[in-house]
XYZ file of C-alpha atoms in Angstrom:
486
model
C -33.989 -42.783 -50.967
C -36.624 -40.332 -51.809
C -36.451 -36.747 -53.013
C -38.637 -34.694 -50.786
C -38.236 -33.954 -47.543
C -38.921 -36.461 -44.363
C -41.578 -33.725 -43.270
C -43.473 -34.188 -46.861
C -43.543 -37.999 -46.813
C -44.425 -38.289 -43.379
C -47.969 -36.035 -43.328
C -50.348 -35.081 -45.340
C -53.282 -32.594 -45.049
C -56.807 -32.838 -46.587
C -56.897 -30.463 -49.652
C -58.739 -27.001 -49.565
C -61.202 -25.843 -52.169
C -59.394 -22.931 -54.182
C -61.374 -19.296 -54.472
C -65.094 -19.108 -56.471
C -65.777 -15.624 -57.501
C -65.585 -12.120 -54.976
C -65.798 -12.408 -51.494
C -64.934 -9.817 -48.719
C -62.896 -10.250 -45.343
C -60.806 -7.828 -42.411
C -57.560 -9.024 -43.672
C -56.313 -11.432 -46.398
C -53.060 -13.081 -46.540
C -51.320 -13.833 -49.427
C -49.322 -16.880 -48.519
C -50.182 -20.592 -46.585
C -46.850 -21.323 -45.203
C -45.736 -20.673 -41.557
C -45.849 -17.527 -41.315
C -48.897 -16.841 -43.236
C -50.769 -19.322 -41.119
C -49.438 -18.310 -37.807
C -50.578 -14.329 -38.616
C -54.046 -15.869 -39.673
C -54.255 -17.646 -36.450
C -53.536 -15.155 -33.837
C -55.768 -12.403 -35.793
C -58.580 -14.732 -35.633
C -58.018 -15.333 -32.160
C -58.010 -11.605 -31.731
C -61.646 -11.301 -33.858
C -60.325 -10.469 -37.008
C -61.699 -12.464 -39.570
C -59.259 -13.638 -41.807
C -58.476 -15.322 -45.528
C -55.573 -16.702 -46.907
C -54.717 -17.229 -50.721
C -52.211 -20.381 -51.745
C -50.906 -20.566 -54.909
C -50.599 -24.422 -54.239
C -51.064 -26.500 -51.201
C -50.543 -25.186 -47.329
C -47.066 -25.813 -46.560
C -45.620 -26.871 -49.915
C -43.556 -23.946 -50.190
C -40.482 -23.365 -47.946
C -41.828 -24.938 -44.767
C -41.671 -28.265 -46.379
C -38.311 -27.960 -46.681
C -36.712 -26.395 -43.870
C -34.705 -28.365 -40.962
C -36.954 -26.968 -38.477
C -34.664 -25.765 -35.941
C -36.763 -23.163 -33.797
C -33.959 -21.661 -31.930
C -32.899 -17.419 -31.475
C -28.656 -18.445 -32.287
C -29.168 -17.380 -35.792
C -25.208 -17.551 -37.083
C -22.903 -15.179 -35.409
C -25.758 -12.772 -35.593
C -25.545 -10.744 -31.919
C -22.133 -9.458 -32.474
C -22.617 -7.976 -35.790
C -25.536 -6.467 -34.835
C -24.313 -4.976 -31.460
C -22.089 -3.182 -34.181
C -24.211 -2.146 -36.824
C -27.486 -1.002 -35.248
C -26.460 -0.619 -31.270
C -27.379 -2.523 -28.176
C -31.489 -1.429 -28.041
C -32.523 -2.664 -31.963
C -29.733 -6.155 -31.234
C -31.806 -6.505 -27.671
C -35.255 -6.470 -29.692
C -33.781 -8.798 -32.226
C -32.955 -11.290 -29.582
C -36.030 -10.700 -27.325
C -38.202 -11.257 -30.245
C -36.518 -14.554 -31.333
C -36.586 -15.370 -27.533
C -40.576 -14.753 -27.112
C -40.975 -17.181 -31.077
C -39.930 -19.860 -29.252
C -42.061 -19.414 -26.394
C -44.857 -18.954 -28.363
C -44.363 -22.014 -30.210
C -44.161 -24.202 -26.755
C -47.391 -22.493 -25.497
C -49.793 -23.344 -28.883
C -47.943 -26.987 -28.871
C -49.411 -27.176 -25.582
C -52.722 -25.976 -26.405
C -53.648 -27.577 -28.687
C -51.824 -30.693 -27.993
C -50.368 -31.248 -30.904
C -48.497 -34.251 -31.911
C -45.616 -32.508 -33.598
C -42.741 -34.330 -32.663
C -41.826 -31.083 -30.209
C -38.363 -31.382 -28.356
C -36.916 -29.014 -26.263
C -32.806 -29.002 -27.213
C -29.823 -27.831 -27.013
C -28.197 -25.176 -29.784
C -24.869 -24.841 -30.390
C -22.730 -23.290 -32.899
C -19.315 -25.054 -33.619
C -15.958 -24.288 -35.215
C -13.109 -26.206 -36.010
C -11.018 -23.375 -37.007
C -11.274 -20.003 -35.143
C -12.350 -19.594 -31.378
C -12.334 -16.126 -31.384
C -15.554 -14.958 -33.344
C -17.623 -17.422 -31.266
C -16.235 -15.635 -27.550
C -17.292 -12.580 -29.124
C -21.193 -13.994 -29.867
C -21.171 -15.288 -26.463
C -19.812 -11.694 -25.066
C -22.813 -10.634 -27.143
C -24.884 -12.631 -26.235
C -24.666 -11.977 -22.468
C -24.931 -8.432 -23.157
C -28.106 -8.597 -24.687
C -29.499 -11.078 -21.976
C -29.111 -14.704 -23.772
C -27.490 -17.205 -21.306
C -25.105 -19.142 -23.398
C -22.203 -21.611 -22.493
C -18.891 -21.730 -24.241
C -17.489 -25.629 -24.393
C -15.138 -27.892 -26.312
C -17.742 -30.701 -25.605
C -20.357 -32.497 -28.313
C -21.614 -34.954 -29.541
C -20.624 -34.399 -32.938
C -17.924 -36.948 -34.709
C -15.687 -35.234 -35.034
C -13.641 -32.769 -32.652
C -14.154 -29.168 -32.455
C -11.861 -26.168 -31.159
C -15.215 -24.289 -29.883
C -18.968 -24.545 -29.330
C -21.097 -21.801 -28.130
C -24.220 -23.579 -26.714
C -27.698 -21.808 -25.685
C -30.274 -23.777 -24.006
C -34.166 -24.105 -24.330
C -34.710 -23.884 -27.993
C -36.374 -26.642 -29.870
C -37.096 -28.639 -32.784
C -40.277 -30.110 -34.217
C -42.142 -31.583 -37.295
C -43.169 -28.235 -39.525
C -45.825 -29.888 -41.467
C -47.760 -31.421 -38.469
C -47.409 -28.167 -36.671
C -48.645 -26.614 -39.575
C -51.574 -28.912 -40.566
C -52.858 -28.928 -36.825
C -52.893 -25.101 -36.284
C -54.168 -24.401 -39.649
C -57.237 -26.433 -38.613
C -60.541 -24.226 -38.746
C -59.070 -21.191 -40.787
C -60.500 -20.039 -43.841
C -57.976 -21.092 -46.320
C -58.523 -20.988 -50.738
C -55.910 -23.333 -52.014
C -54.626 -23.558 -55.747
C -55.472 -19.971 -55.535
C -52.393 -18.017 -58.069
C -52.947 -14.120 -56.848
C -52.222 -12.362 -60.037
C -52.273 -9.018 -58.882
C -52.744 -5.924 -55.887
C -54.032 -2.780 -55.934
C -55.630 -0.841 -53.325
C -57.576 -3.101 -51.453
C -57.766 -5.578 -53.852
C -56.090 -8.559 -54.161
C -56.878 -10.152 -58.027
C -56.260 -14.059 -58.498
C -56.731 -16.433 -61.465
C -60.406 -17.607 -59.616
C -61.657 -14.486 -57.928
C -60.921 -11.218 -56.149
C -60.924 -10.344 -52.154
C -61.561 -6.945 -51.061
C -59.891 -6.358 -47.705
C -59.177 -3.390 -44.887
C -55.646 -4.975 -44.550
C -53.453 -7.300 -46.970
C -50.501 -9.345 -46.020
C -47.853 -10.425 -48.331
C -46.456 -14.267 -46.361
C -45.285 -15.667 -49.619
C -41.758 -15.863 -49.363
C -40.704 -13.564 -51.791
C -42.815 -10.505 -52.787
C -43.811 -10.200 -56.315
C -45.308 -7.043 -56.541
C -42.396 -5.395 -58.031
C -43.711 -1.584 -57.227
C -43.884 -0.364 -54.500
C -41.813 -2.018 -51.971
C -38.773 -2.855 -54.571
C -38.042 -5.811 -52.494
C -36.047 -7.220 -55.449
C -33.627 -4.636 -54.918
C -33.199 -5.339 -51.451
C -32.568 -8.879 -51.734
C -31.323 -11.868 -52.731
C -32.156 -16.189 -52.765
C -29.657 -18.879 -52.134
C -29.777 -22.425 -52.122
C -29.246 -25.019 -49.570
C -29.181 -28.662 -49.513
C -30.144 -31.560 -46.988
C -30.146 -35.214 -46.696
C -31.109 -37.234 -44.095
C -29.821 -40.638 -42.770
C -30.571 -43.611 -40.692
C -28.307 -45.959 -38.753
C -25.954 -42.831 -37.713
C -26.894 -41.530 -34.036
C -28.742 -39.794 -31.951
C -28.135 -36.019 -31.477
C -29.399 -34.191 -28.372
C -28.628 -31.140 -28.990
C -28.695 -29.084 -32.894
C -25.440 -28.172 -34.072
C -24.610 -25.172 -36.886
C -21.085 -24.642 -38.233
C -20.051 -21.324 -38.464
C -16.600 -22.412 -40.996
C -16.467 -21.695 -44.425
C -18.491 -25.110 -46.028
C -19.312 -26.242 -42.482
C -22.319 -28.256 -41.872
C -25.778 -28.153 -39.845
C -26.833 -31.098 -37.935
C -30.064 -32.218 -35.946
C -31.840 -35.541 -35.121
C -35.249 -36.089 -36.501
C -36.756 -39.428 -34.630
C -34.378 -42.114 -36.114
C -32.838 -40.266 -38.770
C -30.138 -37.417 -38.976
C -30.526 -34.468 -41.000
C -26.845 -33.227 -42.425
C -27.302 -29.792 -44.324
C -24.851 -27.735 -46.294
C -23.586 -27.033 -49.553
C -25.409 -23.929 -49.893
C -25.278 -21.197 -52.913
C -26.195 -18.177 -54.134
C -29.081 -18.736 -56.561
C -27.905 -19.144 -60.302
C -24.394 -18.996 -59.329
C -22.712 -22.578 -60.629
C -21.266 -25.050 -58.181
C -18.362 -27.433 -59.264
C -19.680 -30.410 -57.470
C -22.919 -32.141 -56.846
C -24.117 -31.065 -52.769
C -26.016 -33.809 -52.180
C -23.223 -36.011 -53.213
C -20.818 -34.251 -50.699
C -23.677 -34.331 -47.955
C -23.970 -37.883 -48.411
C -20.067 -38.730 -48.832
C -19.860 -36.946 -44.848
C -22.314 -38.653 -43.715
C -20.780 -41.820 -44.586
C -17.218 -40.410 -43.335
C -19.124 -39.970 -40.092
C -21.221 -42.940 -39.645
C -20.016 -45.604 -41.816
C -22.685 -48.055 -43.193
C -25.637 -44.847 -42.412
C -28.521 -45.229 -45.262
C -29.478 -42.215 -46.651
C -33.411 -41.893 -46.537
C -33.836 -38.715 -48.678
C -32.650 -35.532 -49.694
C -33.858 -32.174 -50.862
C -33.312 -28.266 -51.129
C -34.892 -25.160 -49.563
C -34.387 -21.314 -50.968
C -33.693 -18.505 -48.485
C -34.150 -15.139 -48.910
C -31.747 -12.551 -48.099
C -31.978 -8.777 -46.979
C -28.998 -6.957 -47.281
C -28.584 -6.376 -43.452
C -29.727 -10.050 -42.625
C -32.512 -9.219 -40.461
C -35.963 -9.848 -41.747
C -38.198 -7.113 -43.319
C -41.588 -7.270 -41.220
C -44.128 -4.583 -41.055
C -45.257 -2.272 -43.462
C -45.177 -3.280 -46.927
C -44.638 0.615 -48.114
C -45.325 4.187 -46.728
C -47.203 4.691 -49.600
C -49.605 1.600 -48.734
C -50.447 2.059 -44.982
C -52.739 -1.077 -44.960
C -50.226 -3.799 -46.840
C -48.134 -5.512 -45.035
C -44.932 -7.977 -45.622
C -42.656 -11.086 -43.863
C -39.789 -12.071 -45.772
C -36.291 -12.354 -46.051
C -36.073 -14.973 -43.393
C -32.437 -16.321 -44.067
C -31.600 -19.647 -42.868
C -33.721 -19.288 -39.744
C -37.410 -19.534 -40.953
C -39.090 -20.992 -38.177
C -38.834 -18.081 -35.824
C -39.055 -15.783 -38.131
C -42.044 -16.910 -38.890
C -43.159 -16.927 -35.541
C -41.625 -13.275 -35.451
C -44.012 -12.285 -38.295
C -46.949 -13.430 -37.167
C -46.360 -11.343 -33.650
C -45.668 -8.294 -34.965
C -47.990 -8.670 -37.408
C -50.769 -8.582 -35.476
C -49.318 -6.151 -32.857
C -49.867 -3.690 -36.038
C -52.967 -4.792 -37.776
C -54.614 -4.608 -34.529
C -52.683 -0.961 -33.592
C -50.771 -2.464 -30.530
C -47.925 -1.468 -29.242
C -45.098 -3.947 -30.607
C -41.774 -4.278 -28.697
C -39.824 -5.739 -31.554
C -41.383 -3.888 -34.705
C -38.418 -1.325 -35.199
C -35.530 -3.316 -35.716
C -37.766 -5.318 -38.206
C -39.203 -2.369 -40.437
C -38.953 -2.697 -43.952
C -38.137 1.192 -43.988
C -35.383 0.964 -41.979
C -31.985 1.914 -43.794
C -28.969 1.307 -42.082
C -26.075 2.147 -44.316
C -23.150 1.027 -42.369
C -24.724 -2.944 -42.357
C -26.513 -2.827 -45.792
C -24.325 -0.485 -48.449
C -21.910 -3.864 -49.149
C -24.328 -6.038 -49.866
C -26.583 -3.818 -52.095
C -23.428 -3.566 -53.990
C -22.921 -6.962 -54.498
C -26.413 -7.749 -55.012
C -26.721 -4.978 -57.646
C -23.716 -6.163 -59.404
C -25.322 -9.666 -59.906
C -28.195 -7.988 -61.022
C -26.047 -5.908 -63.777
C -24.213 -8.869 -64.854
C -27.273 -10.834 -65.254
C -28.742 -8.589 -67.500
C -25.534 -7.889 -69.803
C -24.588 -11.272 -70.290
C -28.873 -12.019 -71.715
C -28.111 -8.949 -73.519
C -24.632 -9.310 -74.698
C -22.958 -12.774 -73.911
C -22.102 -15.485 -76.550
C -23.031 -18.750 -75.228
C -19.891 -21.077 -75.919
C -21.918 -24.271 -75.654
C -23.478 -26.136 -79.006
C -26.777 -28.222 -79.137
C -25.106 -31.544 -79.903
C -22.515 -31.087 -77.660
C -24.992 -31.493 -74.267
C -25.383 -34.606 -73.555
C -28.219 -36.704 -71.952
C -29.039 -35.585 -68.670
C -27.377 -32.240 -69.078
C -28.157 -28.623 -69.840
C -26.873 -25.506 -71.627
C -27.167 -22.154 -72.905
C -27.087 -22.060 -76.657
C -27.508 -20.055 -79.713
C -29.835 -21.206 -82.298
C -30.906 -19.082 -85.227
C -29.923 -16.264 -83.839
C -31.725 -16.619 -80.801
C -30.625 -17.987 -77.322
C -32.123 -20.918 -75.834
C -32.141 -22.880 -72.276
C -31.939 -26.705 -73.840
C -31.848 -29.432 -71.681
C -31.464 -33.176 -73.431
C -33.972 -35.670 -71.650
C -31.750 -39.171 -71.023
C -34.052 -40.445 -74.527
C -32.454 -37.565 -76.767
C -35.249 -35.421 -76.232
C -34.355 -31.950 -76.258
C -36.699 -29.409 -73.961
C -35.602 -25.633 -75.023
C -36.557 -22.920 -72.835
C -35.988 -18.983 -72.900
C -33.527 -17.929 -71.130
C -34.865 -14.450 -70.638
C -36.274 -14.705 -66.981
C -40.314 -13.628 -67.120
C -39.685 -11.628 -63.681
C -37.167 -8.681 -65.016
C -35.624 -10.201 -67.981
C -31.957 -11.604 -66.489
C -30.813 -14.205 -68.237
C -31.301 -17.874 -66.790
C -28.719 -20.343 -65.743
C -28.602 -23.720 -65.513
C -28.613 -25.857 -62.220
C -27.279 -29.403 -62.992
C -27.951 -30.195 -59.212
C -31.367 -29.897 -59.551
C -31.978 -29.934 -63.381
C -33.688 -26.392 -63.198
C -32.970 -23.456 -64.868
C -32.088 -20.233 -62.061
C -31.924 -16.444 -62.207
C -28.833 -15.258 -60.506
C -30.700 -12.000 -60.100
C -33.349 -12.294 -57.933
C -33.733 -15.978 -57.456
C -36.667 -17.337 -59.388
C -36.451 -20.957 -60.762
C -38.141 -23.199 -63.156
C -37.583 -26.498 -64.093
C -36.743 -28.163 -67.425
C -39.757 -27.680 -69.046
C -40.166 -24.146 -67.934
C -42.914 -24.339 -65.232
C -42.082 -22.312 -62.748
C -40.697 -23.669 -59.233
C -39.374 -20.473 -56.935
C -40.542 -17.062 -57.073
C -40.610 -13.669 -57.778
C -41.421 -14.969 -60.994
C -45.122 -14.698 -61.195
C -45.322 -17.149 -64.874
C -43.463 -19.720 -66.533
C -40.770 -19.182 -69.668
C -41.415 -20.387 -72.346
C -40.694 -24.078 -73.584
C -40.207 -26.193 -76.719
C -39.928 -29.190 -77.436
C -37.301 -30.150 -80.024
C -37.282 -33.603 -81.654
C -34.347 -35.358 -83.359
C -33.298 -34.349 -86.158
């Protein structure tokens, strides 16, 4: 059992040379993951020449680590938004989601690629409650999705209700990725430190560009924008298995703690477990993943397992478009949720519907200055409550913990002369202490046993033991010290 994903141990990509000094370009994306490459691709086959800045490798951010379901039945999505922003922004929602997946077919075809593409099934499932899943197929219809309420799967277990949409699909991220990216001008290992204007700053070099495109998952230009204050991250966990089944169709519970399921070639990928970022779990996720897939297939060998971050808006549609009013040539994609695939897709259409001042069916119901009270206010509340709390308890809370009560393998927050510290105890009695002030806006750092990493409840950056930085908006690393025995 490995921990990575099946997508990262299964392809591989020769590396790109990072940035050497200034260079020029139409349009430079900040950002080599899906949607980054996908806008990069269709604006160069539009004649707009185009760079794009990596802080690490093409695809080793989220799109490593998603389940790579491309399909437009995003949760119980259609309903609430028939409610909260009317019939003509849900029908652009859809139509958009509808036209990612065709896209997706059409460049697989193409270009040939030898992405493991399968056209499947959807369905959402519950075990529980029948009637929120007639009203997203009543939705659904309305806003022009065929869909199919049934009571059959081929899950293991019995359900009370499945809503099922045909034609969406499922394929391997990473080959997609690698295979599309081919011929486009891409800088890896390339940290972007800083934008103003029309010029992006990294650790290796500037680029001076008409147009700039923030792809990177989470925006860390703070000002403006204040995309920190309009969302939040949240965990989610995976493993795969062999000697289960075979699953036509991909299958999404919509019950508290339910679980995702798809096949991937041989193996099954069982997802679930999910959290809001720096919020502690009782429990180990994987563990649980793993324990139901052996209630399900008994004797299955798990193959691997890993975690992805979403971000959330506080109205659960994506912000695309423009990245301010008060920067008419920057542009954004993020907050995908759990459905990054067609988001992506999303982002790179509308995109380039803007950069290259086309008309764009969908862009409205995307914008990033939209404000829709009635579907956002509760959320903002929440969010901005974590936010508070995070910040009082750096600034005021007493850590209860003491350094030689953490054992090996664990962390904890502690006080030590006067000062709070992150300390995690290697399994050798090494102790790695980090600060627990978080380098992005200063909330104060939890620890993640799951993952041994130390997470901002705030706004969702993460770091691992040693303070190096794994999950933005966190543009640095805390601090770290080592602590020998006394």
């Amino acid at each position: 059992m490995v921990k990575k994903s099946i997508w990262s141990i299964s392809a591989s990509a020769g590396k790109r040379d990072p940035l050497s000094g200034n260079i020029s370009t139409d349009t430079v994306i900040i950002g080599g993951g899906m949607a980054g490459v996908l806008t990069a691709h269709f604006l160069e086959q539009a004649g707009v020449e185009c760079v794009i800045l990596e802080e690490n490798r093409i695809g080793s951010g989220q799109t490593k680590n998603t389940t790579a379901k491309v399909t437009a039945q995003h949760g119980l999505i259609y309903d609430r938004l028939l409610q909260s922003v009317g019939k003509e922004k849900a029908g652009q929602y859809a139509a958009a989601n509808q036209e990612a997946i065709h896209r997706y077919r059409i460049l697989v075809e193409k270009y040939q690629m030898d992405c493991q593409w399968e056209d499947c099934p959807a369905y959402l499932y519950t075990s529980v409650d029948s009637k929120r899943l007639r009203q997203e197929y009543e939705a659904a219809k309305r806003l022009g999705i065929p869909g199919e309420l049934t009571e059959k799967t081929e899950l293991p277990f019995p359900v009370k209700l499945a809503l099922k949409f045909e034609n969406q699909g499922r394929f391997h991220p990473l080959k997609f990725l690698y295979s599309i990216a081919g011929d486009l001008k891409i800088y890896e290992n390339t940290k972007v430190k800083h934008v103003e204007g029309h010029t992006v700053t990294s650790d290796l070099g500037q680029v001076t560009a008409k147009n700039i495109v923030f792809a990177c998952h989470y925006p860390f230009q703070n000002v403006p924008g204040y995309y920190f204050m309009r969302m939040h991250q949240e965990r989610s966990y995976v493993v795969s298995v062999k000697q289960a089944c075979s699953l036509n169709g991909m299958y999404y519970g919509i019950d508290e703690d339910a679980l995702s399921f798809r096949s991937a070639g041989e193996e099954i990928l069982i997802g679930g477990g999910g959290h809001r970022t720096g919020k502690k779990t009782a429990g180990n996720s994987y563990d649980y993943l793993a324990h139901m897939a052996e209630k399900y297939w008994p004797g299955c060998k798990e193959t691997a397992r890993w975690s992805a971050q979403d971000c959330m808006t506080l109205d659960n549609i994506p912000y695309i478009g423009l990245f301010s009013r008060s920067c008419p040539d920057w542009y954004v994609a993020t907050g995908f949720g759990k459905w990054g695939m067609t988001s992506s897709m999303v982002s790179a259409m509308i995109l380039t519907d803007l950069i290259l001042k086309r008309e764009c069916p969908y862009a409205d119901v995307f914008s990033p200055q939209r404000y829709n009270i009635q579907a956002s206010a509760a959320n903002f509340i929440k969010d901005s409550g974590h936010a508070a709390a995070g910040l009082l308890k750096r600034a005021a809370g007493i850590p209860k913990e003491k350094l030689e009560e953490i054992r090996p393998g664990e962390g904890a927050v502690i006080e030590h002369d006067g000062q709070k510290y992150g300390v995690y105890k290697s399994e050798t009695g090494k102790k790695y202490a980090v600060s627990v002030k978080c380098p992005h806006l200063g909330c104060q750092l939890e620890w993640n046993a799951q993952e041994k990493s130390w997470d901002c409840p705030c706004h969702g950056s993460r770091f691992d033991y040693q303070g190096r930085k794994l999950d933005e908006p966190a543009q640095e690393d805390t601090e770290c010290y080592i602590w020998e025995e006394d």
